[in-house]
């Protein structure tokens, strides 16, 4: 089975199970995810779609970035 990203899960859950998610998110503009403590605090309730809305990022761009890295997407 390939890599799967479920946009219903919290950022904490996603990053805990796959460290590559942190790298992809940082490249997309979620630089704060690399700051100590951010994943354990905001990451526990934040989902990627919620974060995208807050940062005014296009979900299609985010989806494309994960697809380009070999992920399949669940929503």
JSON list of N, CA, C and O in Angstrom, two decimals, residues 29-72:
[
{"chain": "A", "resi": 29, "resn": "UNK", "atom": "N", "xyz": [4.38, 26.56, 2.99]},
{"chain": "A", "resi": 29, "resn": "UNK", "atom": "CA", "xyz": [4.11, 27.81, 3.70]},
{"chain": "A", "resi": 29, "resn": "UNK", "atom": "C", "xyz": [3.72, 27.65, 5.16]},
{"chain": "A", "resi": 29, "resn": "UNK", "atom": "O", "xyz": [3.45, 28.62, 5.84]},
{"chain": "A", "resi": 30, "resn": "UNK", "atom": "N", "xyz": [3.70, 26.42, 5.64]},
{"chain": "A", "resi": 30, "resn": "UNK", "atom": "CA", "xyz": [3.40, 26.16, 7.05]},
{"chain": "A", "resi": 30, "resn": "UNK", "atom": "C", "xyz": [4.72, 26.06, 7.82]},
{"chain": "A", "resi": 30, "resn": "UNK", "atom": "O", "xyz": [4.99, 25.06, 8.49]},
{"chain": "A", "resi": 31, "resn": "UNK", "atom": "N", "xyz": [5.56, 27.11, 7.74]},
{"chain": "A", "resi": 31, "resn": "UNK", "atom": "CA", "xyz": [6.88, 27.07, 8.35]},
{"chain": "A", "resi": 31, "resn": "UNK", "atom": "C", "xyz": [6.83, 26.86, 9.86]},
{"chain": "A", "resi": 31, "resn": "UNK", "atom": "O", "xyz": [7.75, 26.28, 10.44]},
{"chain": "A", "resi": 32, "resn": "UNK", "atom": "N", "xyz": [5.76, 27.31, 10.49]},
{"chain": "A", "resi": 32, "resn": "UNK", "atom": "CA", "xyz": [5.65, 27.22, 11.95]},
{"chain": "A", "resi": 32, "resn": "UNK", "atom": "C", "xyz": [5.67, 25.77, 12.43]},
{"chain": "A", "resi": 32, "resn": "UNK", "atom": "O", "xyz": [5.99, 25.52, 13.59]},
{"chain": "A", "resi": 33, "resn": "UNK", "atom": "N", "xyz": [5.34, 24.84, 11.56]},
{"chain": "A", "resi": 33, "resn": "UNK", "atom": "CA", "xyz": [5.28, 23.44, 11.95]},
{"chain": "A", "resi": 33, "resn": "UNK", "atom": "C", "xyz": [6.64, 22.92, 12.41]},
{"chain": "A", "resi": 33, "resn": "UNK", "atom": "O", "xyz": [6.73, 21.97, 13.16]},
{"chain": "A", "resi": 34, "resn": "UNK", "atom": "N", "xyz": [7.70, 23.59, 11.97]},
{"chain": "A", "resi": 34, "resn": "UNK", "atom": "CA", "xyz": [9.05, 23.14, 12.34]},
{"chain": "A", "resi": 34, "resn": "UNK", "atom": "C", "xyz": [9.52, 23.75, 13.66]},
{"chain": "A", "resi": 34, "resn": "UNK", "atom": "O", "xyz": [10.54, 23.34, 14.19]},
{"chain": "A", "resi": 35, "resn": "UNK", "atom": "N", "xyz": [8.77, 24.68, 14.21]},
{"chain": "A", "resi": 35, "resn": "UNK", "atom": "CA", "xyz": [9.15, 25.31, 15.48]},
{"chain": "A", "resi": 35, "resn": "UNK", "atom": "C", "xyz": [8.86, 24.36, 16.64]},
{"chain": "A", "resi": 35, "resn": "UNK", "atom": "O", "xyz": [7.81, 23.70, 16.67]},
{"chain": "A", "resi": 36, "resn": "UNK", "atom": "N", "xyz": [9.78, 24.31, 17.60]},
{"chain": "A", "resi": 36, "resn": "UNK", "atom": "CA", "xyz": [9.59, 23.43, 18.75]},
{"chain": "A", "resi": 36, "resn": "UNK", "atom": "C", "xyz": [8.26, 23.73, 19.47]},
{"chain": "A", "resi": 36, "resn": "UNK", "atom": "O", "xyz": [7.93, 24.88, 19.70]},
{"chain": "A", "resi": 37, "resn": "UNK", "atom": "N", "xyz": [7.53, 22.70, 19.77]},
{"chain": "A", "resi": 37, "resn": "UNK", "atom": "CA", "xyz": [6.29, 22.84, 20.51]},
{"chain": "A", "resi": 37, "resn": "UNK", "atom": "C", "xyz": [5.06, 23.11, 19.67]},
{"chain": "A", "resi": 37, "resn": "UNK", "atom": "O", "xyz": [3.95, 22.89, 20.13]},
{"chain": "A", "resi": 38, "resn": "UNK", "atom": "N", "xyz": [5.24, 23.61, 18.46]},
{"chain": "A", "resi": 38, "resn": "UNK", "atom": "CA", "xyz": [4.07, 23.95, 17.64]},
{"chain": "A", "resi": 38, "resn": "UNK", "atom": "C", "xyz": [3.27, 22.70, 17.28]},
{"chain": "A", "resi": 38, "resn": "UNK", "atom": "O", "xyz": [2.04, 22.72, 17.33]},
{"chain": "A", "resi": 39, "resn": "UNK", "atom": "N", "xyz": [3.95, 21.64, 16.93]},
{"chain": "A", "resi": 39, "resn": "UNK", "atom": "CA", "xyz": [3.25, 20.41, 16.56]},
{"chain": "A", "resi": 39, "resn": "UNK", "atom": "C", "xyz": [2.47, 19.86, 17.75]},
{"chain": "A", "resi": 39, "resn": "UNK", "atom": "O", "xyz": [1.34, 19.40, 17.60]},
{"chain": "A", "resi": 40, "resn": "UNK", "atom": "N", "xyz": [3.06, 19.94, 18.95]},
{"chain": "A", "resi": 40, "resn": "UNK", "atom": "CA", "xyz": [2.40, 19.41, 20.14]},
{"chain": "A", "resi": 40, "resn": "UNK", "atom": "C", "xyz": [1.27, 20.30, 20.63]},
{"chain": "A", "resi": 40, "resn": "UNK", "atom": "O", "xyz": [0.40, 19.84, 21.35]},
{"chain": "A", "resi": 41, "resn": "UNK", "atom": "N", "xyz": [1.27, 21.57, 20.27]},
{"chain": "A", "resi": 41, "resn": "UNK", "atom": "CA", "xyz": [0.19, 22.46, 20.73]},
{"chain": "A", "resi": 41, "resn": "UNK", "atom": "C", "xyz": [-0.87, 22.62, 19.64]},
{"chain": "A", "resi": 41, "resn": "UNK", "atom": "O", "xyz": [-1.88, 21.93, 19.65]},
{"chain": "A", "resi": 42, "resn": "UNK", "atom": "N", "xyz": [-0.66, 23.51, 18.72]},
{"chain": "A", "resi": 42, "resn": "UNK", "atom": "CA", "xyz": [-1.65, 23.77, 17.67]},
{"chain": "A", "resi": 42, "resn": "UNK", "atom": "C", "xyz": [-1.89, 22.55, 16.80]},
{"chain": "A", "resi": 42, "resn": "UNK", "atom": "O", "xyz": [-3.01, 22.34, 16.32]},
{"chain": "A", "resi": 43, "resn": "UNK", "atom": "N", "xyz": [-0.87, 21.74, 16.59]},
{"chain": "A", "resi": 43, "resn": "UNK", "atom": "CA", "xyz": [-0.99, 20.57, 15.74]},
{"chain": "A", "resi": 43, "resn": "UNK", "atom": "C", "xyz": [-1.97, 19.55, 16.24]},
{"chain": "A", "resi": 43, "resn": "UNK", "atom": "O", "xyz": [-2.48, 18.73, 15.47]},
{"chain": "A", "resi": 44, "resn": "UNK", "atom": "N", "xyz": [-2.28, 19.59, 17.53]},
{"chain": "A", "resi": 44, "resn": "UNK", "atom": "CA", "xyz": [-3.20, 18.60, 18.10]},
{"chain": "A", "resi": 44, "resn": "UNK", "atom": "C", "xyz": [-4.67, 18.86, 17.74]},
{"chain": "A", "resi": 44, "resn": "UNK", "atom": "O", "xyz": [-5.50, 17.97, 17.86]},
{"chain": "A", "resi": 45, "resn": "UNK", "atom": "N", "xyz": [-4.99, 20.10, 17.31]},
{"chain": "A", "resi": 45, "resn": "UNK", "atom": "CA", "xyz": [-6.38, 20.37, 16.92]},
{"chain": "A", "resi": 45, "resn": "UNK", "atom": "C", "xyz": [-6.50, 20.89, 15.48]},
{"chain": "A", "resi": 45, "resn": "UNK", "atom": "O", "xyz": [-7.60, 20.94, 14.94]},
{"chain": "A", "resi": 46, "resn": "UNK", "atom": "N", "xyz": [-5.38, 21.23, 14.88]},
{"chain": "A", "resi": 46, "resn": "UNK", "atom": "CA", "xyz": [-5.40, 21.82, 13.54]},
{"chain": "A", "resi": 46, "resn": "UNK", "atom": "C", "xyz": [-5.33, 20.71, 12.47]},
{"chain": "A", "resi": 46, "resn": "UNK", "atom": "O", "xyz": [-4.55, 19.78, 12.58]},
{"chain": "A", "resi": 47, "resn": "UNK", "atom": "N", "xyz": [-6.18, 20.85, 11.46]},
{"chain": "A", "resi": 47, "resn": "UNK", "atom": "CA", "xyz": [-6.09, 19.98, 10.29]},
{"chain": "A", "resi": 47, "resn": "UNK", "atom": "C", "xyz": [-5.47, 20.79, 9.16]},
{"chain": "A", "resi": 47, "resn": "UNK", "atom": "O", "xyz": [-5.40, 22.02, 9.24]},
{"chain": "A", "resi": 48, "resn": "UNK", "atom": "N", "xyz": [-5.03, 20.13, 8.12]},
{"chain": "A", "resi": 48, "resn": "UNK", "atom": "CA", "xyz": [-4.44, 20.84, 6.99]},
{"chain": "A", "resi": 48, "resn": "UNK", "atom": "C", "xyz": [-5.47, 21.78, 6.34]},
{"chain": "A", "resi": 48, "resn": "UNK", "atom": "O", "xyz": [-5.13, 22.95, 6.08]},
{"chain": "A", "resi": 49, "resn": "UNK", "atom": "N", "xyz": [-6.71, 21.36, 6.10]},
{"chain": "A", "resi": 49, "resn": "UNK", "atom": "CA", "xyz": [-7.67, 22.30, 5.52]},
{"chain": "A", "resi": 49, "resn": "UNK", "atom": "C", "xyz": [-7.93, 23.53, 6.40]},
{"chain": "A", "resi": 49, "resn": "UNK", "atom": "O", "xyz": [-8.04, 24.65, 5.89]},
{"chain": "A", "resi": 50, "resn": "UNK", "atom": "N", "xyz": [-8.00, 23.35, 7.72]},
{"chain": "A", "resi": 50, "resn": "UNK", "atom": "CA", "xyz": [-8.19, 24.49, 8.62]},
{"chain": "A", "resi": 50, "resn": "UNK", "atom": "C", "xyz": [-7.00, 25.44, 8.53]},
{"chain": "A", "resi": 50, "resn": "UNK", "atom": "O", "xyz": [-7.16, 26.66, 8.47]},
{"chain": "A", "resi": 51, "resn": "UNK", "atom": "N", "xyz": [-5.80, 24.88, 8.54]},
{"chain": "A", "resi": 51, "resn": "UNK", "atom": "CA", "xyz": [-4.60, 25.70, 8.44]},
{"chain": "A", "resi": 51, "resn": "UNK", "atom": "C", "xyz": [-4.53, 26.44, 7.11]},
{"chain": "A", "resi": 51, "resn": "UNK", "atom": "O", "xyz": [-4.11, 27.60, 7.06]},
{"chain": "A", "resi": 52, "resn": "UNK", "atom": "N", "xyz": [-4.95, 25.79, 6.05]},
{"chain": "A", "resi": 52, "resn": "UNK", "atom": "CA", "xyz": [-4.94, 26.42, 4.73]},
{"chain": "A", "resi": 52, "resn": "UNK", "atom": "C", "xyz": [-5.90, 27.61, 4.70]},
{"chain": "A", "resi": 52, "resn": "UNK", "atom": "O", "xyz": [-5.56, 28.67, 4.14]},
{"chain": "A", "resi": 53, "resn": "UNK", "atom": "N", "xyz": [-7.05, 27.46, 5.33]},
{"chain": "A", "resi": 53, "resn": "UNK", "atom": "CA", "xyz": [-8.00, 28.58, 5.39]},
{"chain": "A", "resi": 53, "resn": "UNK", "atom": "C", "xyz": [-7.41, 29.74, 6.19]},
{"chain": "A", "resi": 53, "resn": "UNK", "atom": "O", "xyz": [-7.52, 30.90, 5.78]},
{"chain": "A", "resi": 54, "resn": "UNK", "atom": "N", "xyz": [-6.79, 29.44, 7.32]},
{"chain": "A", "resi": 54, "resn": "UNK", "atom": "CA", "xyz": [-6.19, 30.49, 8.15]},
{"chain": "A", "resi": 54, "resn": "UNK", "atom": "C", "xyz": [-5.08, 31.23, 7.42]},
{"chain": "A", "resi": 54, "resn": "UNK", "atom": "O", "xyz": [-4.94, 32.44, 7.55]},
{"chain": "A", "resi": 55, "resn": "UNK", "atom": "N", "xyz": [-4.28, 30.50, 6.66]},
{"chain": "A", "resi": 55, "resn": "UNK", "atom": "CA", "xyz": [-3.14, 31.10, 5.95]},
{"chain": "A", "resi": 55, "resn": "UNK", "atom": "C", "xyz": [-3.51, 31.54, 4.53]},
{"chain": "A", "resi": 55, "resn": "UNK", "atom": "O", "xyz": [-2.66, 32.02, 3.81]},
{"chain": "A", "resi": 56, "resn": "UNK", "atom": "N", "xyz": [-4.77, 31.33, 4.17]},
{"chain": "A", "resi": 56, "resn": "UNK", "atom": "CA", "xyz": [-5.27, 31.69, 2.84]},
{"chain": "A", "resi": 56, "resn": "UNK", "atom": "C", "xyz": [-4.45, 31.01, 1.72]},
{"chain": "A", "resi": 56, "resn": "UNK", "atom": "O", "xyz": [-4.04, 31.64, 0.75]},
{"chain": "A", "resi": 57, "resn": "UNK", "atom": "N", "xyz": [-4.23, 29.71, 1.91]},
{"chain": "A", "resi": 57, "resn": "UNK", "atom": "CA", "xyz": [-3.53, 28.90, 0.91]},
{"chain": "A", "resi": 57, "resn": "UNK", "atom": "C", "xyz": [-4.54, 28.07, 0.13]},
{"chain": "A", "resi": 57, "resn": "UNK", "atom": "O", "xyz": [-5.54, 27.62, 0.69]},
{"chain": "A", "resi": 58, "resn": "UNK", "atom": "N", "xyz": [-4.27, 27.86, -1.12]},
{"chain": "A", "resi": 58, "resn": "UNK", "atom": "CA", "xyz": [-5.14, 27.11, -2.01]},
{"chain": "A", "resi": 58, "resn": "UNK", "atom": "C", "xyz": [-5.01, 25.62, -1.74]},
{"chain": "A", "resi": 58, "resn": "UNK", "atom": "O", "xyz": [-3.92, 25.05, -1.86]},
{"chain": "A", "resi": 59, "resn": "UNK", "atom": "N", "xyz": [-6.13, 24.97, -1.40]},
{"chain": "A", "resi": 59, "resn": "UNK", "atom": "CA", "xyz": [-6.11, 23.53, -1.12]},
{"chain": "A", "resi": 59, "resn": "UNK", "atom": "C", "xyz": [-5.70, 22.73, -2.34]},
{"chain": "A", "resi": 59, "resn": "UNK", "atom": "O", "xyz": [-5.09, 21.67, -2.22]},
{"chain": "A", "resi": 60, "resn": "UNK", "atom": "N", "xyz": [-6.00, 23.20, -3.54]},
{"chain": "A", "resi": 60, "resn": "UNK", "atom": "CA", "xyz": [-5.59, 22.48, -4.75]},
{"chain": "A", "resi": 60, "resn": "UNK", "atom": "C", "xyz": [-4.07, 22.42, -4.86]},
{"chain": "A", "resi": 60, "resn": "UNK", "atom": "O", "xyz": [-3.52, 21.40, -5.28]},
{"chain": "A", "resi": 61, "resn": "UNK", "atom": "N", "xyz": [-3.39, 23.49, -4.48]},
{"chain": "A", "resi": 61, "resn": "UNK", "atom": "CA", "xyz": [-1.92, 23.51, -4.49]},
{"chain": "A", "resi": 61, "resn": "UNK", "atom": "C", "xyz": [-1.38, 22.53, -3.45]},
{"chain": "A", "resi": 61, "resn": "UNK", "atom": "O", "xyz": [-0.43, 21.79, -3.71]},
{"chain": "A", "resi": 62, "resn": "UNK", "atom": "N", "xyz": [-2.00, 22.50, -2.29]},
{"chain": "A", "resi": 62, "resn": "UNK", "atom": "CA", "xyz": [-1.58, 21.59, -1.23]},
{"chain": "A", "resi": 62, "resn": "UNK", "atom": "C", "xyz": [-1.79, 20.14, -1.67]},
{"chain": "A", "resi": 62, "resn": "UNK", "atom": "O", "xyz": [-0.91, 19.30, -1.51]},
{"chain": "A", "resi": 63, "resn": "UNK", "atom": "N", "xyz": [-2.95, 19.86, -2.22]},
{"chain": "A", "resi": 63, "resn": "UNK", "atom": "CA", "xyz": [-3.24, 18.50, -2.70]},
{"chain": "A", "resi": 63, "resn": "UNK", "atom": "C", "xyz": [-2.23, 18.08, -3.77]},
{"chain": "A", "resi": 63, "resn": "UNK", "atom": "O", "xyz": [-1.71, 16.97, -3.74]},
{"chain": "A", "resi": 64, "resn": "UNK", "atom": "N", "xyz": [-1.94, 18.96, -4.71]},
{"chain": "A", "resi": 64, "resn": "UNK", "atom": "CA", "xyz": [-1.00, 18.66, -5.78]},
{"chain": "A", "resi": 64, "resn": "UNK", "atom": "C", "xyz": [0.39, 18.34, -5.22]},
{"chain": "A", "resi": 64, "resn": "UNK", "atom": "O", "xyz": [1.06, 17.43, -5.67]},
{"chain": "A", "resi": 65, "resn": "UNK", "atom": "N", "xyz": [0.81, 19.08, -4.19]},
{"chain": "A", "resi": 65, "resn": "UNK", "atom": "CA", "xyz": [2.13, 18.85, -3.59]},
{"chain": "A", "resi": 65, "resn": "UNK", "atom": "C", "xyz": [2.20, 17.44, -3.00]},
{"chain": "A", "resi": 65, "resn": "UNK", "atom": "O", "xyz": [3.21, 16.74, -3.16]},
{"chain": "A", "resi": 66, "resn": "UNK", "atom": "N", "xyz": [1.15, 17.02, -2.33]},
{"chain": "A", "resi": 66, "resn": "UNK", "atom": "CA", "xyz": [1.15, 15.67, -1.75]},
{"chain": "A", "resi": 66, "resn": "UNK", "atom": "C", "xyz": [1.03, 14.60, -2.85]},
{"chain": "A", "resi": 66, "resn": "UNK", "atom": "O", "xyz": [1.71, 13.57, -2.78]},
{"chain": "A", "resi": 67, "resn": "UNK", "atom": "N", "xyz": [0.22, 14.85, -3.85]},
{"chain": "A", "resi": 67, "resn": "UNK", "atom": "CA", "xyz": [0.12, 13.90, -4.97]},
{"chain": "A", "resi": 67, "resn": "UNK", "atom": "C", "xyz": [1.46, 13.74, -5.67]},
{"chain": "A", "resi": 67, "resn": "UNK", "atom": "O", "xyz": [1.86, 12.63, -6.02]},
{"chain": "A", "resi": 68, "resn": "UNK", "atom": "N", "xyz": [2.16, 14.86, -5.86]},
{"chain": "A", "resi": 68, "resn": "UNK", "atom": "CA", "xyz": [3.47, 14.82, -6.52]},
{"chain": "A", "resi": 68, "resn": "UNK", "atom": "C", "xyz": [4.50, 14.04, -5.71]},
{"chain": "A", "resi": 68, "resn": "UNK", "atom": "O", "xyz": [5.47, 13.54, -6.27]},
{"chain": "A", "resi": 69, "resn": "UNK", "atom": "N", "xyz": [4.28, 13.95, -4.40]},
{"chain": "A", "resi": 69, "resn": "UNK", "atom": "CA", "xyz": [5.19, 13.18, -3.54]},
{"chain": "A", "resi": 69, "resn": "UNK", "atom": "C", "xyz": [4.76, 11.73, -3.40]},
{"chain": "A", "resi": 69, "resn": "UNK", "atom": "O", "xyz": [5.31, 10.98, -2.60]},
{"chain": "A", "resi": 70, "resn": "UNK", "atom": "N", "xyz": [3.74, 11.33, -4.14]},
{"chain": "A", "resi": 70, "resn": "UNK", "atom": "CA", "xyz": [3.33, 9.93, -4.14]},
{"chain": "A", "resi": 70, "resn": "UNK", "atom": "C", "xyz": [2.24, 9.58, -3.15]},
{"chain": "A", "resi": 70, "resn": "UNK", "atom": "O", "xyz": [1.99, 8.39, -2.89]},
{"chain": "A", "resi": 71, "resn": "UNK", "atom": "N", "xyz": [1.60, 10.57, -2.58]},
{"chain": "A", "resi": 71, "resn": "UNK", "atom": "CA", "xyz": [0.51, 10.30, -1.63]},
{"chain": "A", "resi": 71, "resn": "UNK", "atom": "C", "xyz": [-0.81, 10.15, -2.37]},
{"chain": "A", "resi": 71, "resn": "UNK", "atom": "O", "xyz": [-1.03, 10.76, -3.41]},
{"chain": "A", "resi": 72, "resn": "UNK", "atom": "N", "xyz": [-1.69, 9.35, -1.80]},
{"chain": "A", "resi": 72, "resn": "UNK", "atom": "CA", "xyz": [-3.08, 9.39, -2.20]},
{"chain": "A", "resi": 72, "resn": "UNK", "atom": "C", "xyz": [-3.81, 10.15, -1.10]},
{"chain": "A", "resi": 72, "resn": "UNK", "atom": "O", "xyz": [-3.39, 10.13, 0.06]}
]
